[in-house]
JSON list of C-alpha atoms in Angstrom, two decimals:
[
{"chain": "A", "resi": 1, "resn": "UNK", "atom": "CA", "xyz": [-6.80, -3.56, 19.20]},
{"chain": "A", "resi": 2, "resn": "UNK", "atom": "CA", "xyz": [-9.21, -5.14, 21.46]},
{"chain": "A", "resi": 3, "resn": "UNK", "atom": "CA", "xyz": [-8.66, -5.65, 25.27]},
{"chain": "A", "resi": 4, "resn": "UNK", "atom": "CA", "xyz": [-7.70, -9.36, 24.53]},
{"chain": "A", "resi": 5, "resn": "UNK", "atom": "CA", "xyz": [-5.27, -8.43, 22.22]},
{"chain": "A", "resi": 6, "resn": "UNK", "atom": "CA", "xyz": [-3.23, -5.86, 24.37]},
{"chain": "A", "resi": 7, "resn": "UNK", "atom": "CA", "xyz": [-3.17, -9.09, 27.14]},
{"chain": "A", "resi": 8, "resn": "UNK", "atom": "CA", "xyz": [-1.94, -11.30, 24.04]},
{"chain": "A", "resi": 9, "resn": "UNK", "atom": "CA", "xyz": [1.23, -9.52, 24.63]},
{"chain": "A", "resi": 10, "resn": "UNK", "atom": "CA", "xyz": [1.92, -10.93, 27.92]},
{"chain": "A", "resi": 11, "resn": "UNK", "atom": "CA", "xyz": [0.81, -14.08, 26.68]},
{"chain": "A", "resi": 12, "resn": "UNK", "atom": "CA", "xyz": [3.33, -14.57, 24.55]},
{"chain": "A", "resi": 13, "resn": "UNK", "atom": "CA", "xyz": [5.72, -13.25, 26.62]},
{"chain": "A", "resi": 14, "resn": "UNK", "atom": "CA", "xyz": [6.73, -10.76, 24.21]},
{"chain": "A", "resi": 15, "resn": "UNK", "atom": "CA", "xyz": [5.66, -7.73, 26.21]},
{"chain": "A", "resi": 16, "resn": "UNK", "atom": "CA", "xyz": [9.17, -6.61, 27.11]},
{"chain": "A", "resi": 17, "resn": "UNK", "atom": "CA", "xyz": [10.48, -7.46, 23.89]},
{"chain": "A", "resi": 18, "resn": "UNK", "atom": "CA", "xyz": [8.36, -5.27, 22.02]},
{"chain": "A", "resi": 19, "resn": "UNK", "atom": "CA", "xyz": [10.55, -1.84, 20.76]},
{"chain": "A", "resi": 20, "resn": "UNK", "atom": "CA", "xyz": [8.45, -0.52, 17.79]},
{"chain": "A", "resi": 21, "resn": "UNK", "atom": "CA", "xyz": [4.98, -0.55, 15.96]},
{"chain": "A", "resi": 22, "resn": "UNK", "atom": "CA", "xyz": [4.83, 0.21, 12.17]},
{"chain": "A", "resi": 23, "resn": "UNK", "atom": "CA", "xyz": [1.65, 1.40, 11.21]},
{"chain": "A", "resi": 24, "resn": "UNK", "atom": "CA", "xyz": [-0.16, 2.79, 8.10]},
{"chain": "A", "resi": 25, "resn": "UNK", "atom": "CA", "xyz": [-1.58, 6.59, 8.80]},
{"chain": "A", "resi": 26, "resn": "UNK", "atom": "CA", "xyz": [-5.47, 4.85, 10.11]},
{"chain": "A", "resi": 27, "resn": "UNK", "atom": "CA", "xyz": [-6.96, 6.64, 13.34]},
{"chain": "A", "resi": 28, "resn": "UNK", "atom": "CA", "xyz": [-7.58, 3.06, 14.52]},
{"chain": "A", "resi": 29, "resn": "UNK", "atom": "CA", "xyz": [-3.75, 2.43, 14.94]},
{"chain": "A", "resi": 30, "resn": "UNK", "atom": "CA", "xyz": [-2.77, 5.90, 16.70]},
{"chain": "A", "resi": 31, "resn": "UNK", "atom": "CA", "xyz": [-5.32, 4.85, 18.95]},
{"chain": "A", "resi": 32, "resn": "UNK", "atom": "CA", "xyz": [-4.63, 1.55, 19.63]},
{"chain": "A", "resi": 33, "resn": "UNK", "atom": "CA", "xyz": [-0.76, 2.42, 19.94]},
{"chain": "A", "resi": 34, "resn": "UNK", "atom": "CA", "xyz": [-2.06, 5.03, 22.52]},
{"chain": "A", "resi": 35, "resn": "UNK", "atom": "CA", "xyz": [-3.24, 2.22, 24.59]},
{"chain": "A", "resi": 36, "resn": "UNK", "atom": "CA", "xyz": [-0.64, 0.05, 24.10]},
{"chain": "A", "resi": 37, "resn": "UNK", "atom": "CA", "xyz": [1.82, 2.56, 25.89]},
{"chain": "A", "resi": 38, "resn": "UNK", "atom": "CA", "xyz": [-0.47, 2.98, 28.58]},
{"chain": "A", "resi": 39, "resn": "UNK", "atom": "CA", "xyz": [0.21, -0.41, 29.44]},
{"chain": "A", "resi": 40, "resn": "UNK", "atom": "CA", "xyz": [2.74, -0.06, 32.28]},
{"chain": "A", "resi": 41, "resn": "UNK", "atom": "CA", "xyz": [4.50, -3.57, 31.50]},
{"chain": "A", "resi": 42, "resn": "UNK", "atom": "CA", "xyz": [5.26, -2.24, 28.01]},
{"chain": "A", "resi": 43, "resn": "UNK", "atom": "CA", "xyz": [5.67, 1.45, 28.75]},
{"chain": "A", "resi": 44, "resn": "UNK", "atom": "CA", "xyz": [8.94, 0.90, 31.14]},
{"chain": "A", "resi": 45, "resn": "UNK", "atom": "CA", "xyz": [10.55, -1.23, 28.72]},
{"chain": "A", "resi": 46, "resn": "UNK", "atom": "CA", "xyz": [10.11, 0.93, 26.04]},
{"chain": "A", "resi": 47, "resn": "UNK", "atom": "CA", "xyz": [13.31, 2.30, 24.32]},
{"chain": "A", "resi": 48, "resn": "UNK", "atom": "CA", "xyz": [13.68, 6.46, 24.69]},
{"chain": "A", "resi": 49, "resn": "UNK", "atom": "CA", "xyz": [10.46, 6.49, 26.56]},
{"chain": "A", "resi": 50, "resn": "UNK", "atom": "CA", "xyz": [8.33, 5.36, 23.50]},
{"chain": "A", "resi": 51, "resn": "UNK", "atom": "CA", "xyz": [9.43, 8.62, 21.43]},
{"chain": "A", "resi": 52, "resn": "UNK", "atom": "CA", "xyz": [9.76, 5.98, 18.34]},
{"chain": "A", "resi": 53, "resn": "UNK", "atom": "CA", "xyz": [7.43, 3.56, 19.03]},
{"chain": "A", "resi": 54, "resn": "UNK", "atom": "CA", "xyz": [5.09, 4.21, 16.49]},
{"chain": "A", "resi": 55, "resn": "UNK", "atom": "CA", "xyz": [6.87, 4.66, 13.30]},
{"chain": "A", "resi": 56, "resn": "UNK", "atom": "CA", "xyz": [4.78, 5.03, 10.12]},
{"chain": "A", "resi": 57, "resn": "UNK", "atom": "CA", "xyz": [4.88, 2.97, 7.50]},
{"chain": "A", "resi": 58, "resn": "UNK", "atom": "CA", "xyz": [7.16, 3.99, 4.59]},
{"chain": "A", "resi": 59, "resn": "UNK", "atom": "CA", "xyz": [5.76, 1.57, 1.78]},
{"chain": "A", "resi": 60, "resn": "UNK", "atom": "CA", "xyz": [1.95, 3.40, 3.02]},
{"chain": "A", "resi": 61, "resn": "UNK", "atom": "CA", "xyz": [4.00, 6.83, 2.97]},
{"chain": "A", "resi": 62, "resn": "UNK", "atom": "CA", "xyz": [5.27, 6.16, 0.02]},
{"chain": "A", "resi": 63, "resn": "UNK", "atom": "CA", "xyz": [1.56, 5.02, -1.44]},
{"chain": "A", "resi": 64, "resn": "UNK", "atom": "CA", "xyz": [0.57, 8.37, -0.60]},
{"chain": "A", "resi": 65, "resn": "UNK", "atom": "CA", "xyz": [3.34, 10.56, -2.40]},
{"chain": "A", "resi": 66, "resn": "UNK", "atom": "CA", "xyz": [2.95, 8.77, -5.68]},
{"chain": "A", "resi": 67, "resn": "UNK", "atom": "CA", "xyz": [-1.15, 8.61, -5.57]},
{"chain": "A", "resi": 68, "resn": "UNK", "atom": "CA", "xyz": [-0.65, 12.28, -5.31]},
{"chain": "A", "resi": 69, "resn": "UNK", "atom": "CA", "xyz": [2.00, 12.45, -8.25]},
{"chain": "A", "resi": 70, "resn": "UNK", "atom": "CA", "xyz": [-0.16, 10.95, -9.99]},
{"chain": "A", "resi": 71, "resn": "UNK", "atom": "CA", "xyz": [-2.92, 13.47, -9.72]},
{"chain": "A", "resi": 72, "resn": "UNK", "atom": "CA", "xyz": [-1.11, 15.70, -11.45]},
{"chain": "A", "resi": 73, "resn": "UNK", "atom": "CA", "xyz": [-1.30, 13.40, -14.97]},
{"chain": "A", "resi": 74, "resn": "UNK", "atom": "CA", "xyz": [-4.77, 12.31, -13.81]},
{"chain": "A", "resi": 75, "resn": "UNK", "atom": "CA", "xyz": [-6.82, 13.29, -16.59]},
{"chain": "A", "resi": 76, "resn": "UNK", "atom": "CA", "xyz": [-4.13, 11.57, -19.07]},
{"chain": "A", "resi": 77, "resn": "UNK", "atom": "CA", "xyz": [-4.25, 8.69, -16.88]},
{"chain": "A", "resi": 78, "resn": "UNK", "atom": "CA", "xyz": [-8.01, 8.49, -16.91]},
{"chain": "A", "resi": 79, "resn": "UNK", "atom": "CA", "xyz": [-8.08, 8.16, -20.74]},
{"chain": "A", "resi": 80, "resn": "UNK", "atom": "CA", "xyz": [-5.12, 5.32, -20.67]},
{"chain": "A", "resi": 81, "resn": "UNK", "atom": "CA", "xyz": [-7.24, 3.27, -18.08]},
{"chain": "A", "resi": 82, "resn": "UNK", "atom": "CA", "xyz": [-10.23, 3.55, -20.25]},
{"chain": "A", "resi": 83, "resn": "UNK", "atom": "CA", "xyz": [-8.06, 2.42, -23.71]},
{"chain": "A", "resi": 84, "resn": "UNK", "atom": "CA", "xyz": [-6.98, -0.41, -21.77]},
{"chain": "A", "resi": 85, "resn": "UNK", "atom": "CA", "xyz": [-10.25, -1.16, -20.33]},
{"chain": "A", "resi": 86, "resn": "UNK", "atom": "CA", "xyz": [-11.74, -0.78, -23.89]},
{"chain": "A", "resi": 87, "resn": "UNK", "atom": "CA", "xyz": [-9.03, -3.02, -25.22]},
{"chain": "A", "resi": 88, "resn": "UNK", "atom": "CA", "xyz": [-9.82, -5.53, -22.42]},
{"chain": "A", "resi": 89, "resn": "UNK", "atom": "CA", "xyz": [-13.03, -5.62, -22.69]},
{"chain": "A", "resi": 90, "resn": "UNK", "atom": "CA", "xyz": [-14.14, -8.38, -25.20]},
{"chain": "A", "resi": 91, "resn": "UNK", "atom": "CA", "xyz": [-11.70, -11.30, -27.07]},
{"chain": "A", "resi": 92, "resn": "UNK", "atom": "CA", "xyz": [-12.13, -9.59, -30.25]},
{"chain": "A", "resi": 93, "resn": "UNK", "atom": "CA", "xyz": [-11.02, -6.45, -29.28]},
{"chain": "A", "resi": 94, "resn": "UNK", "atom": "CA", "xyz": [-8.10, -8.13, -27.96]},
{"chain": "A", "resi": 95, "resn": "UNK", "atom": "CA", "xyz": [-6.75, -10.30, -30.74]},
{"chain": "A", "resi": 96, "resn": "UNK", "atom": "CA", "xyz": [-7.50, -7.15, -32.84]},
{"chain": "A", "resi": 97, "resn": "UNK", "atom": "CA", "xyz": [-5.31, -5.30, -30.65]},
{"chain": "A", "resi": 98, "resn": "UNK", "atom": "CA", "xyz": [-2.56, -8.12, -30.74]},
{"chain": "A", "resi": 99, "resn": "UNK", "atom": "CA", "xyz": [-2.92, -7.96, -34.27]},
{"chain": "A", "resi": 100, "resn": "UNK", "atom": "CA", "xyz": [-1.88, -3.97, -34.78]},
{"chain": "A", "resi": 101, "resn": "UNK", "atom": "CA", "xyz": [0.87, -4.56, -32.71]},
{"chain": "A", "resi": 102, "resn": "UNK", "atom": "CA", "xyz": [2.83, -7.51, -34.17]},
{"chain": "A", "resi": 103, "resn": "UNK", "atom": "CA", "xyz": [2.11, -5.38, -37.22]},
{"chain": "A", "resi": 104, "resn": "UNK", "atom": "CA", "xyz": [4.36, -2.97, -36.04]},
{"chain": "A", "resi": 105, "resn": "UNK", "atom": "CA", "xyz": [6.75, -5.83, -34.65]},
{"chain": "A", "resi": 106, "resn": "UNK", "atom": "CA", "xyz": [5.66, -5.22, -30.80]},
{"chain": "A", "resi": 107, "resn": "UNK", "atom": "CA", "xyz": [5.01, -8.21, -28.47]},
{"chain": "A", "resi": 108, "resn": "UNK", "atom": "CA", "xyz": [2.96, -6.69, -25.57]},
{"chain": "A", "resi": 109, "resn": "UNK", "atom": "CA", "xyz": [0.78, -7.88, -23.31]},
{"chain": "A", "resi": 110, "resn": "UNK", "atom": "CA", "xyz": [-1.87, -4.91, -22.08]},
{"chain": "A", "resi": 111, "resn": "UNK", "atom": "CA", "xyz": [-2.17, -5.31, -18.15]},
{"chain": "A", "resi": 112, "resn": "UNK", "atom": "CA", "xyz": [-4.76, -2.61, -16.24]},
{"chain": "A", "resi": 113, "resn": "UNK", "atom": "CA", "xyz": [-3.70, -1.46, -13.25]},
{"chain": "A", "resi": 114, "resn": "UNK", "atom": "CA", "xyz": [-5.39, -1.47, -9.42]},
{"chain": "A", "resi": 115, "resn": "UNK", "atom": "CA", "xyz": [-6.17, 1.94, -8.37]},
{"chain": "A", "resi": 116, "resn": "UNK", "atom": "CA", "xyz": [-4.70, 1.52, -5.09]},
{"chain": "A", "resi": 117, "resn": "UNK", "atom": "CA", "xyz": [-1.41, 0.35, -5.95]},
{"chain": "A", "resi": 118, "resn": "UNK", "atom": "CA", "xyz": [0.81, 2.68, -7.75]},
{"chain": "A", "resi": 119, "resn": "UNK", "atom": "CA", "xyz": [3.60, 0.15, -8.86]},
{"chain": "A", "resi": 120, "resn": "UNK", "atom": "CA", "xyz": [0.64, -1.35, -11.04]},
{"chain": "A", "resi": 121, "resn": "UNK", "atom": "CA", "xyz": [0.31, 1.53, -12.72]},
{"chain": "A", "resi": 122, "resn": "UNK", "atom": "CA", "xyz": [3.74, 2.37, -13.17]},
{"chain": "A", "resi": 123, "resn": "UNK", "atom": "CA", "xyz": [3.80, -1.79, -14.93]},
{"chain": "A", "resi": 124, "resn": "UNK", "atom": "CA", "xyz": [0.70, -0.52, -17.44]},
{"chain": "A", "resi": 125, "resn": "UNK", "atom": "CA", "xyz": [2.35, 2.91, -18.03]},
{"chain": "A", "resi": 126, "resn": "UNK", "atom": "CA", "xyz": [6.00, 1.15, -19.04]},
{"chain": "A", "resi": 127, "resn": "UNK", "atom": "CA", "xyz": [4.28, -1.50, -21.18]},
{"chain": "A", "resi": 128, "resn": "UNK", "atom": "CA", "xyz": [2.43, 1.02, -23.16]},
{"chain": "A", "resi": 129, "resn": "UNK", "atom": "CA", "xyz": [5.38, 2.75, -23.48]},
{"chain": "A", "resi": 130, "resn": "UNK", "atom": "CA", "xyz": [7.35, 0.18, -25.12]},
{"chain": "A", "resi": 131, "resn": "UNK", "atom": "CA", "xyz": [4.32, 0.11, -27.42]}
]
């Protein structure tokens, strides 16, 4: 957070309002919440001397735990990305797809998932397995 930013504070005439920061895990933020609490407006109105002023954030926390969970099925994974990817890749390959499945009576709709968010993949993992 740049020098400007830390006066923005005052500014706004939030400075003693100001209780808690939440924060993914980057070195960026520990520093900049570092200077932050060096600010002697903000310091003295912190709340149990700033002992909870940075909290980290759980949805980022959370990230974390299931990226690594997932490690542990990553070679399974890998192979379901690629299927859909495959799948995905051209029209035809899609309507044949379609095709196979209202065969069997199924009405899906294949959806890859982002790497970096883990409720996508748990959305391509459930509709394959209602396949």
């Amino acid at each position: 957070m740049g020098q400007t930013n830390v006066h923005g504070l005052r500014d706004w005439g939030i400075e003693k309002k100001v209780f808690t920061l939440t924060l993914n895990n980057a070195t960026a933020n520990d520093t900049m919440q570092d200077i932050l609490k060096e600010r002697p407006n903000l310091y003295h109105n912190l709340s149990c001397e700033g002992e909870f002023f940075h909290v980290r954030c759980c949805a980022h926390i959370l990230n974390l735990i299931v990226q690594d969970g997932l490690k542990v099925i990553g070679d399974a994974l890998s192979k379901i990305r690629d299927s859909v990817k495959y799948v995905k890749a051209t029209k035809a390959r899609g309507i044949a797809f379609e095709i196979c499945v209202l065969e069997e009576g199924v009405v899906v709709t294949l959806s890859l998932d982002f790497l970096t968010r883990w409720n996508s993949t748990y959305l391509m993992l459930d509709i394959l397995g209602s396949i």
